[in-house]
Short mmCIF file of C-alpha atoms in Angstrom, two decimals:
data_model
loop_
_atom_site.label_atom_id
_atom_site.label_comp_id
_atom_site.label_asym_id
_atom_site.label_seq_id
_atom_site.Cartn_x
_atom_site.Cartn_y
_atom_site.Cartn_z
CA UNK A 170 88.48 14.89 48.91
CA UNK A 171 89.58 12.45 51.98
CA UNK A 172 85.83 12.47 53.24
CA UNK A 173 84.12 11.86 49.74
CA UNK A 174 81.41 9.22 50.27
CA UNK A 175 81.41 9.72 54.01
CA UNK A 176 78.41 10.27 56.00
CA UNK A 177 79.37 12.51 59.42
CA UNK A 178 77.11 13.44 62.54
CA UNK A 179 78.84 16.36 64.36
CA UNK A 180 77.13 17.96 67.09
CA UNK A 181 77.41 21.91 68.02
CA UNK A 182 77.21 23.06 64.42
CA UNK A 183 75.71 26.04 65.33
CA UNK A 184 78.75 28.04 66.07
CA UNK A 185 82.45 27.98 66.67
CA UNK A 186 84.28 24.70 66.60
CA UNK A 187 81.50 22.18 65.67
CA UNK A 188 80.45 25.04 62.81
CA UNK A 189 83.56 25.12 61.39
CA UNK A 190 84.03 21.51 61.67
CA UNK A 191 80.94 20.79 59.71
CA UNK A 192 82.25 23.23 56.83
CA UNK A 193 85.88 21.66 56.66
CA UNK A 194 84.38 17.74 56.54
CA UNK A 195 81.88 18.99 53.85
CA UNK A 196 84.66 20.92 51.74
CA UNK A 197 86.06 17.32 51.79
CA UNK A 198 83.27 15.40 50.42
CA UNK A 199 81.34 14.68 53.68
CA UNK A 200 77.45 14.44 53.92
CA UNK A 201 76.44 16.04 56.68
CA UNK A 202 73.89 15.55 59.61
CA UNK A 203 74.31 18.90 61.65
CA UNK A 204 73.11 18.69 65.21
CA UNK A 205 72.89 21.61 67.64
CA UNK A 206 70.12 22.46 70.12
CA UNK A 207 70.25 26.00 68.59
CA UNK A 208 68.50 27.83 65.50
CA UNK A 209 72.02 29.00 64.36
CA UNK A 210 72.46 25.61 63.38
CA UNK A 211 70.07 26.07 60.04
CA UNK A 212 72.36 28.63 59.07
CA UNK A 213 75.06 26.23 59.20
CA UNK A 214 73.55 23.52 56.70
CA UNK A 215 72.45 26.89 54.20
CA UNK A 216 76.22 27.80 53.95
CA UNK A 217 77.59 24.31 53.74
CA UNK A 218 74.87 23.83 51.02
CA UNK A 219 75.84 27.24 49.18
CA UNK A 220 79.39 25.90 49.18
CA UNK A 221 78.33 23.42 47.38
CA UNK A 222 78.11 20.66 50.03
CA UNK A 223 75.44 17.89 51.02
CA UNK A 224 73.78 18.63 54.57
CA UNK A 225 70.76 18.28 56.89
CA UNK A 226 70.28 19.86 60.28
CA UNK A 227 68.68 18.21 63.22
CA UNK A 228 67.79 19.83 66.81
CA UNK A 229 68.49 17.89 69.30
CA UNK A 230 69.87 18.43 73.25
CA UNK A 231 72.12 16.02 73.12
CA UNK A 232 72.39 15.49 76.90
CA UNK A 233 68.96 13.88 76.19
CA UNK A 234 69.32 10.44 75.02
CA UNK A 235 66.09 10.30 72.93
CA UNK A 236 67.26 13.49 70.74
CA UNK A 237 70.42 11.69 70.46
CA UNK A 238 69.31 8.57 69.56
CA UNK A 239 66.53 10.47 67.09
CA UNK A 240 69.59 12.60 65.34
CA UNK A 241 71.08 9.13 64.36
CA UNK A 242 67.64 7.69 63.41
CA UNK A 243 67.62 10.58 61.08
CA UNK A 244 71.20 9.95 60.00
CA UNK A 245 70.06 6.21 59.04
CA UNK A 246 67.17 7.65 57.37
CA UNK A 247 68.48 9.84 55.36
CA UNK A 248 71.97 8.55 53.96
CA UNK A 249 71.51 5.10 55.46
CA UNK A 250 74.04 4.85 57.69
CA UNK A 251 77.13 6.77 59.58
CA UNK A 252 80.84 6.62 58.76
CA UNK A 253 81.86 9.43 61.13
CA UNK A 254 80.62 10.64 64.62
CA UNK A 255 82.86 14.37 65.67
CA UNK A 256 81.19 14.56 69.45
CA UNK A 257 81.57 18.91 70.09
CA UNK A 258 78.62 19.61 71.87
CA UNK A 259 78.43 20.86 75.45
CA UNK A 260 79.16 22.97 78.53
CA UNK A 261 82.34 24.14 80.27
CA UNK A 262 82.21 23.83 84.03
CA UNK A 263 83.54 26.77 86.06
CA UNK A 264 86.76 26.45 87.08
CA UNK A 265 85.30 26.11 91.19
CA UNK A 266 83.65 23.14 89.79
CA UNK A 267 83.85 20.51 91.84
CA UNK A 268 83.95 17.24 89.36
CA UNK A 269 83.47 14.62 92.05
CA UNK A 270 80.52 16.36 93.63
CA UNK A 271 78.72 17.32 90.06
CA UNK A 272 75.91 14.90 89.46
CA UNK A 273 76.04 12.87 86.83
CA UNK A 274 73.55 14.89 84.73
CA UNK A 275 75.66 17.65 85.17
CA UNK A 276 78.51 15.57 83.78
CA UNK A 277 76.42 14.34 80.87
CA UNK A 278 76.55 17.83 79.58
CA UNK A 279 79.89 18.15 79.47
#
């Protein structure tokens, strides 16, 4: 178990990549701090915990930097500290998108 010990924040645990993410880290001895804006994201924490695994969820937007700075409060809370940080969240920009003209909030959600 190469993560055994480790505490890990990974953000979009409510589906897809960031799910599965959270699952594989916990198979491997992780603790984990789930953090999705989403409800889907509890269901996430019940299966790693039915697997046997350690894990809390926390809703946060994390293009706002008070939820993201509260998710790792609640990381430091909880299991005192954080060992690994797997940054998923986000949007995809149309492919029109013009980068340079985006404003930076727009950017922050990427």
């Amino acid at each position: 178990m190469r993560l055994q010990g480790k505490v890990a924040l990974i953000t979009g645990t409510g589906s897809g990549i960031g799910r599965a993410t959270a699952l594989r880290f916990a198979a491997e001895g992780a603790q984990i701090v789930a953090v999705d804006i989403a409800d889907s994201n509890e269901d996430t924490v019940t299966e790693v915990q039915r697997a046997g695994g350690e894990a809390i969820a926390v809703h946060a937007d994390v293009s706002d930097d008070a939820d993201v700075a509260a998710a790792f409060g609640r990381a430091e809370d909880v299991y005192g500290g954080l060992d690994v940080a797997f940054n998923n969240a986000g949007i995809m920009l149309d492919d029109d998108t013009d980068a340079i003209a985006t404003g930076e909030e727009t950017i922050d959600r990427t």
